[in-house]
mmCIF file of C-alpha atoms in Angstrom:
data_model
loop_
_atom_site.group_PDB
_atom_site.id
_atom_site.type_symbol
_atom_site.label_atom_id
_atom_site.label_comp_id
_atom_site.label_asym_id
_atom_site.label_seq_id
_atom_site.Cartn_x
_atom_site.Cartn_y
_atom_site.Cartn_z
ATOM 1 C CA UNK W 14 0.000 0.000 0.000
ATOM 2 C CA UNK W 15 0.979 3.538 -0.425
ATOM 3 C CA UNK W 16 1.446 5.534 2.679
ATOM 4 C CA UNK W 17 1.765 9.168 3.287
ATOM 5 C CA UNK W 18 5.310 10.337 2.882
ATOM 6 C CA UNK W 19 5.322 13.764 4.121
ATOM 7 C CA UNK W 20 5.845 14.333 7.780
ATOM 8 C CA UNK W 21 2.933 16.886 8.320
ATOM 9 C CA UNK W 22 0.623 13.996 7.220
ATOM 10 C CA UNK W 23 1.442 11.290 10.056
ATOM 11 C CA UNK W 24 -1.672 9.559 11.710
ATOM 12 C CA UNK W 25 -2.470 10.619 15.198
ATOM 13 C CA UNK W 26 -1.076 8.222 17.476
ATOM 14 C CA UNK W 27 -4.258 7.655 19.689
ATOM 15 C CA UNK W 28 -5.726 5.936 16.155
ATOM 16 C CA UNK W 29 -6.468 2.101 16.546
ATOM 17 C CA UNK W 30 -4.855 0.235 13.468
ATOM 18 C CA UNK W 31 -8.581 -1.165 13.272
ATOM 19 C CA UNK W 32 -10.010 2.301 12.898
ATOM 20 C CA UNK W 33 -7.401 3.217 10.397
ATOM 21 C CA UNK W 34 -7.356 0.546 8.055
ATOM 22 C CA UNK W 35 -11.526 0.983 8.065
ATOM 23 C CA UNK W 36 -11.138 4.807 7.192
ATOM 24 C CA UNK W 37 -8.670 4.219 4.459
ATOM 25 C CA UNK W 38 -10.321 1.501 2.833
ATOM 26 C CA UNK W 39 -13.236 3.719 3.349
ATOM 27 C CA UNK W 40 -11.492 6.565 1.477
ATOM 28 C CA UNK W 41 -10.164 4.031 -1.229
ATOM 29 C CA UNK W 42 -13.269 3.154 -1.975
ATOM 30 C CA UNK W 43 -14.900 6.587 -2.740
ATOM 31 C CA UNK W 44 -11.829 7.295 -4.710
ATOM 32 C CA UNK W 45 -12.492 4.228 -6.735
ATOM 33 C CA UNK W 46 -15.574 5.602 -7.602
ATOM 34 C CA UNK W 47 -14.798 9.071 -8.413
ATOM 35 C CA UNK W 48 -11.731 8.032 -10.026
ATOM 36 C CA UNK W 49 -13.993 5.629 -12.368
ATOM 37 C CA UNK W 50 -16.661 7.776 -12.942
ATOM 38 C CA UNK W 51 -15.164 10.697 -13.821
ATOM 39 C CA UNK W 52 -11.144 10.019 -14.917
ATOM 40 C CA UNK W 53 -8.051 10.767 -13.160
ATOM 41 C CA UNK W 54 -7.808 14.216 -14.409
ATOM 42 C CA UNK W 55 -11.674 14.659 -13.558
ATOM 43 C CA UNK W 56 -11.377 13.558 -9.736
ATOM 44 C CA UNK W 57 -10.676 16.420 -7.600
ATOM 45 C CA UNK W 58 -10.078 15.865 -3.668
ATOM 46 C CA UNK W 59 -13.093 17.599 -3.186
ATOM 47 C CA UNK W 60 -15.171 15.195 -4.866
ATOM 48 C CA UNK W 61 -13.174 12.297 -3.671
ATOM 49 C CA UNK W 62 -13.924 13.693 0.286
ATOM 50 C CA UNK W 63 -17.298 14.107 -0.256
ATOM 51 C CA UNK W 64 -18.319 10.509 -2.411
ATOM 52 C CA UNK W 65 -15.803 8.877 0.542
ATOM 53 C CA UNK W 66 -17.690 10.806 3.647
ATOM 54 C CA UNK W 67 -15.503 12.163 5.263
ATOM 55 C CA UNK W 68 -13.771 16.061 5.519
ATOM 56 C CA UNK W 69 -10.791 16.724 2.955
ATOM 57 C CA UNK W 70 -8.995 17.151 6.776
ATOM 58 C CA UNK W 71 -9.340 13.817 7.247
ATOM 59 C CA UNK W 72 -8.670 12.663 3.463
ATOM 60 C CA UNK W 73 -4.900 14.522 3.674
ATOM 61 C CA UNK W 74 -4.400 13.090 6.803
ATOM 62 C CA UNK W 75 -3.835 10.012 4.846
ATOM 63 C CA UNK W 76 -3.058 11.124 0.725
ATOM 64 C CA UNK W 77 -0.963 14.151 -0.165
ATOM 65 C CA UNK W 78 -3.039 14.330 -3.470
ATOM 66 C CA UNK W 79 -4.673 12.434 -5.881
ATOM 67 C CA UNK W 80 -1.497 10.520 -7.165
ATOM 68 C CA UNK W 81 -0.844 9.124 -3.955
ATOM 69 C CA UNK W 82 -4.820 7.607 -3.904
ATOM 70 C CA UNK W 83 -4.666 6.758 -7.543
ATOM 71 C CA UNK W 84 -1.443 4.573 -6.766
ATOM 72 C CA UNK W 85 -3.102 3.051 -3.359
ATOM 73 C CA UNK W 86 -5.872 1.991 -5.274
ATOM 74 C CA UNK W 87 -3.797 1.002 -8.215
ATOM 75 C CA UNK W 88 -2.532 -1.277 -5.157
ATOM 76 C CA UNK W 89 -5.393 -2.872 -3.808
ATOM 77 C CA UNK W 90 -6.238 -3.943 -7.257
ATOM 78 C CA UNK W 91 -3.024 -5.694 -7.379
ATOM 79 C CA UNK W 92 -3.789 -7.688 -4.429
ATOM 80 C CA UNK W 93 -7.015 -8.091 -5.026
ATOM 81 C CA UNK W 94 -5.977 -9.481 -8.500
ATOM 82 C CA UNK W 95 -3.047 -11.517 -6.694
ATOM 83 C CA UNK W 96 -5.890 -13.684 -4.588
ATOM 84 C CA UNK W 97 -7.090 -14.942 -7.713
ATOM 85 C CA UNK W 98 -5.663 -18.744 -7.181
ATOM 86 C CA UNK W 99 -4.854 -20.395 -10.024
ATOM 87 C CA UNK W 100 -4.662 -23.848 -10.345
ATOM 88 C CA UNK W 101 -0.478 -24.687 -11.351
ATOM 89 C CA UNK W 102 -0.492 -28.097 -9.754
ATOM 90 C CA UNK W 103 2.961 -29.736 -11.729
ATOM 91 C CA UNK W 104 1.295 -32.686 -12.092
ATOM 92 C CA UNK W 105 -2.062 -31.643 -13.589
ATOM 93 C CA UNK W 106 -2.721 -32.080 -17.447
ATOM 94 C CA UNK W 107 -1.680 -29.527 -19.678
ATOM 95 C CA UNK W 108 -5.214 -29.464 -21.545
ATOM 96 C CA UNK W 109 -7.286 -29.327 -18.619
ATOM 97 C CA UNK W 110 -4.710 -26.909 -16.716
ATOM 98 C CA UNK W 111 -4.644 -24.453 -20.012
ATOM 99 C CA UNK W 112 -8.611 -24.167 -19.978
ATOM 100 C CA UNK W 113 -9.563 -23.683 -16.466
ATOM 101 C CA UNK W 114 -6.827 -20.860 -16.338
ATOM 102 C CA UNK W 115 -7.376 -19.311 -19.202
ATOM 103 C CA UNK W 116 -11.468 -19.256 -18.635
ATOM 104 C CA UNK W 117 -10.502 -18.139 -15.173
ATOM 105 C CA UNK W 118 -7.765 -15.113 -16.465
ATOM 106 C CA UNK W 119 -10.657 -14.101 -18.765
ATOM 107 C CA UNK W 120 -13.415 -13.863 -16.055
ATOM 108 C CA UNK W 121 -11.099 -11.726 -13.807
ATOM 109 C CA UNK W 122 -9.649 -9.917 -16.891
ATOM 110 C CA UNK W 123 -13.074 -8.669 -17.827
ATOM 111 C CA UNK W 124 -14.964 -8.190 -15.316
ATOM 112 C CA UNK W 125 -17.045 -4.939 -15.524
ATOM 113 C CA UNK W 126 -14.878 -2.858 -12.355
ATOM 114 C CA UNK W 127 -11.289 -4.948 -13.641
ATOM 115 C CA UNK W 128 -12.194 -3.280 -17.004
ATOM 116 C CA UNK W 129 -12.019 0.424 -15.458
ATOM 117 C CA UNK W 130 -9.342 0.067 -13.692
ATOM 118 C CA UNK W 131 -7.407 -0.934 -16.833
ATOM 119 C CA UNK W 132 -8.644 1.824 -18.807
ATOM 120 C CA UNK W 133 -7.705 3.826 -15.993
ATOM 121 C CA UNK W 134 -4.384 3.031 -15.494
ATOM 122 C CA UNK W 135 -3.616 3.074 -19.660
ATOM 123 C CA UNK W 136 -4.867 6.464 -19.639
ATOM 124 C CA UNK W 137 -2.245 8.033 -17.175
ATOM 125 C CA UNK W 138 0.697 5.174 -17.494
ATOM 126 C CA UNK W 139 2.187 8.098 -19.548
ATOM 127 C CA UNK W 140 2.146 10.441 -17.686
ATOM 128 C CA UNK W 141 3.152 8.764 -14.579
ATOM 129 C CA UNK W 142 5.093 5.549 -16.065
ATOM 130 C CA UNK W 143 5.506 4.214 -12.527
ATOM 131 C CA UNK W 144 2.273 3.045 -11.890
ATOM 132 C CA UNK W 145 1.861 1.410 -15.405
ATOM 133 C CA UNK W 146 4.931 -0.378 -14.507
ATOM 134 C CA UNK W 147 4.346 -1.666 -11.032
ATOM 135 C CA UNK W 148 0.639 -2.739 -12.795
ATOM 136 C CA UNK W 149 2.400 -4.818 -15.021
ATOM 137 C CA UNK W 150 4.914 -6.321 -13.173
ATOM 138 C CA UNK W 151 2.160 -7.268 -10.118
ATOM 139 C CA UNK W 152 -0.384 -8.560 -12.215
ATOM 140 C CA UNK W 153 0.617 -9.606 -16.224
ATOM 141 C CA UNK W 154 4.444 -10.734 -15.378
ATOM 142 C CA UNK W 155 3.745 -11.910 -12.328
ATOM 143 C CA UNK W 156 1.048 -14.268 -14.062
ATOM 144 C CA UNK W 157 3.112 -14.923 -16.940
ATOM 145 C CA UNK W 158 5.720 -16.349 -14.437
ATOM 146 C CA UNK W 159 3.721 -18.575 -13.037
ATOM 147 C CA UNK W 160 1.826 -20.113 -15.947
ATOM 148 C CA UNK W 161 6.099 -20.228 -17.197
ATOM 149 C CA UNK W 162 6.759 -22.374 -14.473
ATOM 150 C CA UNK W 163 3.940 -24.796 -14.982
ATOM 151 C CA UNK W 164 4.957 -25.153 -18.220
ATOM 152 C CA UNK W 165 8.482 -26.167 -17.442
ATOM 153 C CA UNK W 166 7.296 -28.882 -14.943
ATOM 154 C CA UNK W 167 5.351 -30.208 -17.773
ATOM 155 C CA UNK W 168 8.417 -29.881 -20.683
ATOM 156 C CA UNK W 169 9.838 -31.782 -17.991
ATOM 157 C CA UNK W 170 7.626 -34.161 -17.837
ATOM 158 C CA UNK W 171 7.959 -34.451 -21.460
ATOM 159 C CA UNK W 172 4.350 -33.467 -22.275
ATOM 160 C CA UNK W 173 5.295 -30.150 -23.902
ATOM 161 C CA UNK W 174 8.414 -29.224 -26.431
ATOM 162 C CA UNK W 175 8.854 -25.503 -25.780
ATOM 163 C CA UNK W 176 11.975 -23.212 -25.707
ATOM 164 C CA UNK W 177 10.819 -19.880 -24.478
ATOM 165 C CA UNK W 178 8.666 -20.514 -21.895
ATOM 166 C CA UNK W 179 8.196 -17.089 -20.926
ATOM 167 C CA UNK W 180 7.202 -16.049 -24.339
ATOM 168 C CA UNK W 181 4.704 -19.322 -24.386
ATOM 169 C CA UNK W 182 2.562 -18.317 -21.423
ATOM 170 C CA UNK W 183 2.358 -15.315 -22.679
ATOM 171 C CA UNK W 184 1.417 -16.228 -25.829
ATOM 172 C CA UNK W 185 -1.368 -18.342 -24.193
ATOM 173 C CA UNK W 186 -2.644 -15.625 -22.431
ATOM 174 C CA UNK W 187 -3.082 -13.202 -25.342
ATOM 175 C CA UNK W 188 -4.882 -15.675 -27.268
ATOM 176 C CA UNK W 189 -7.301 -16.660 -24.546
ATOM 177 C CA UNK W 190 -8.184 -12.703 -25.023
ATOM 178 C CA UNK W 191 -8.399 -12.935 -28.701
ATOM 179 C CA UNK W 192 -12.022 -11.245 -29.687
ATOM 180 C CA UNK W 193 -12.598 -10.232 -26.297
ATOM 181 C CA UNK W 194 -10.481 -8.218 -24.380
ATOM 182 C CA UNK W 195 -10.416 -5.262 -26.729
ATOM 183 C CA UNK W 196 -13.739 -4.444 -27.266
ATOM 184 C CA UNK W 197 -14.613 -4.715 -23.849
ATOM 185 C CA UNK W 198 -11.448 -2.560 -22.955
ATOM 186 C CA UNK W 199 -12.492 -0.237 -25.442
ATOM 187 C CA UNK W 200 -16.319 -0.128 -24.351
ATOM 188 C CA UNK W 201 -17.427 -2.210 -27.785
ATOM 189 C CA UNK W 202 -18.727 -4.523 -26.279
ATOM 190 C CA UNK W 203 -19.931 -5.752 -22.379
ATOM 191 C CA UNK W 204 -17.979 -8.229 -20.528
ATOM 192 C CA UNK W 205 -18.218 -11.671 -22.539
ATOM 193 C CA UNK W 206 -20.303 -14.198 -21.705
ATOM 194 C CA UNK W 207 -19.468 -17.418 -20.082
ATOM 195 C CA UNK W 208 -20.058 -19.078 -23.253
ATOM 196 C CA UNK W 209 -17.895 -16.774 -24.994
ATOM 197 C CA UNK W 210 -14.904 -17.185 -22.956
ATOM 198 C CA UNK W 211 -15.121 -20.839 -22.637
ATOM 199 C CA UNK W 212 -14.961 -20.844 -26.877
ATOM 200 C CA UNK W 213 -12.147 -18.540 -26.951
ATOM 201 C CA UNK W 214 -10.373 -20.356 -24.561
ATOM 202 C CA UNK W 215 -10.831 -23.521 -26.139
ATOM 203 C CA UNK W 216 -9.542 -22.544 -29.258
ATOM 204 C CA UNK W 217 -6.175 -20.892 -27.967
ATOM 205 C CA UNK W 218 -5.606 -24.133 -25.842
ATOM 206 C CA UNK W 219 -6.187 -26.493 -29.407
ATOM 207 C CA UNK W 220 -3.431 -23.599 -30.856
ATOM 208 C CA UNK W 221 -0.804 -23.633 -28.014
ATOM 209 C CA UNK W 222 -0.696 -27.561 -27.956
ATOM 210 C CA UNK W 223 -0.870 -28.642 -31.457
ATOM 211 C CA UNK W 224 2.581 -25.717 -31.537
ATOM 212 C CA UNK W 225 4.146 -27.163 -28.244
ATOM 213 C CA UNK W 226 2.525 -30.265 -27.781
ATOM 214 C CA UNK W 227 4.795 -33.686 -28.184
ATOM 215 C CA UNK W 228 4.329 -34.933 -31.647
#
């Protein structure tokens, strides 16, 4: 999480951690909301105070500004995203292993509030390149990695031929997207159907193992 860096901003000490952690998630959330319905650039303090309930005292008690909340939240997502368990068992099937992660990676990808957030962050990565970065090394690389290292248990196994196994789970994963992701990202379309994302899913797993499967 992101904490307050600037002295004048420590918590008073007669706080309970309990009553904290209740007030910023409370704050958090209302920011999430502003910060969704309006843009980054949109969301003022003001509006983020008053959606949270509480006094812009109390919100700069705990954010400098707006960047500081944006990256919090940015954050939470990440963790939120990181109790996602998927199933990388070594000794599971690649076939059945490929599906039920990639059906699951879709349902979290696009979800309706997972969409926003993305759009979110691609909309100020430019300007503040740190928070696209951590995004993507928390959530996509740190995915990538692990789908990687199921994959070499199963090369080892002798299931699958592969040589870059990095650039093979990734590959996986951008195919289980295929006609999906973007037009949802891009507010095309509303988050695919079950049915949808079990067909796309299918298909990229019939792809990745006829390339890397053992003749």
């Amino acid at each position: 999480m992101v904490a307050p860096t600037a002295p004048t901003l420590s918590q008073p000490a007669t706080r309970s951690r309990e009553e904290d952690s209740a007030k910023r998630r409370q704050i958090l959330d209302g920011a999430r909301k502003v910060f969704l319905d309006l843009g980054f650039d949109g969301a003022s303090m003001g509006e983020i105070a008053r959606v949270a309930g509480v006094s812009k005292g109390t919100l700069y008690v705990y954010f400098a500004d707006k960047h500081h909340l944006f990256e919090a939240i940015v954050e939470r997502e990440n963790l939120d995203y990181g109790r996602e368990s998927f199933n990388f068992a070594a000794d599971r099937d690649p076939e059945t292993t490929l599906f039920e992660f990639g059906c699951a990676y879709i349902e979290l990808l696009c979800r309706p509030e997972g969409g926003s957030a993305v759009r979110t962050v691609m909309a100020i990565a430019e300007r503040m390149p740190e928070v696209g970065r951590r995004y993507y090394d928390q959530v996509i690389a740190k995915t990538i990695s692990e789908l990687a290292t199921y994959l070499k248990a199963r090369v080892k196994a002798s299931d699958l031929v592969i040589d870059d196994l990095d650039h093979a789970a990734a590959q996986f994963m951008l195919s289980c997207q295929a006609s999906l992701f973007l037009p949802f990202i891009l507010q095309k379309s509303p988050p695919p159907s079950r049915a949808q994302i079990e067909a796309s899913v299918r298909s990229a797993t019939r792809m990745f193992l006829a390339a890397y499967g053992k003749a």
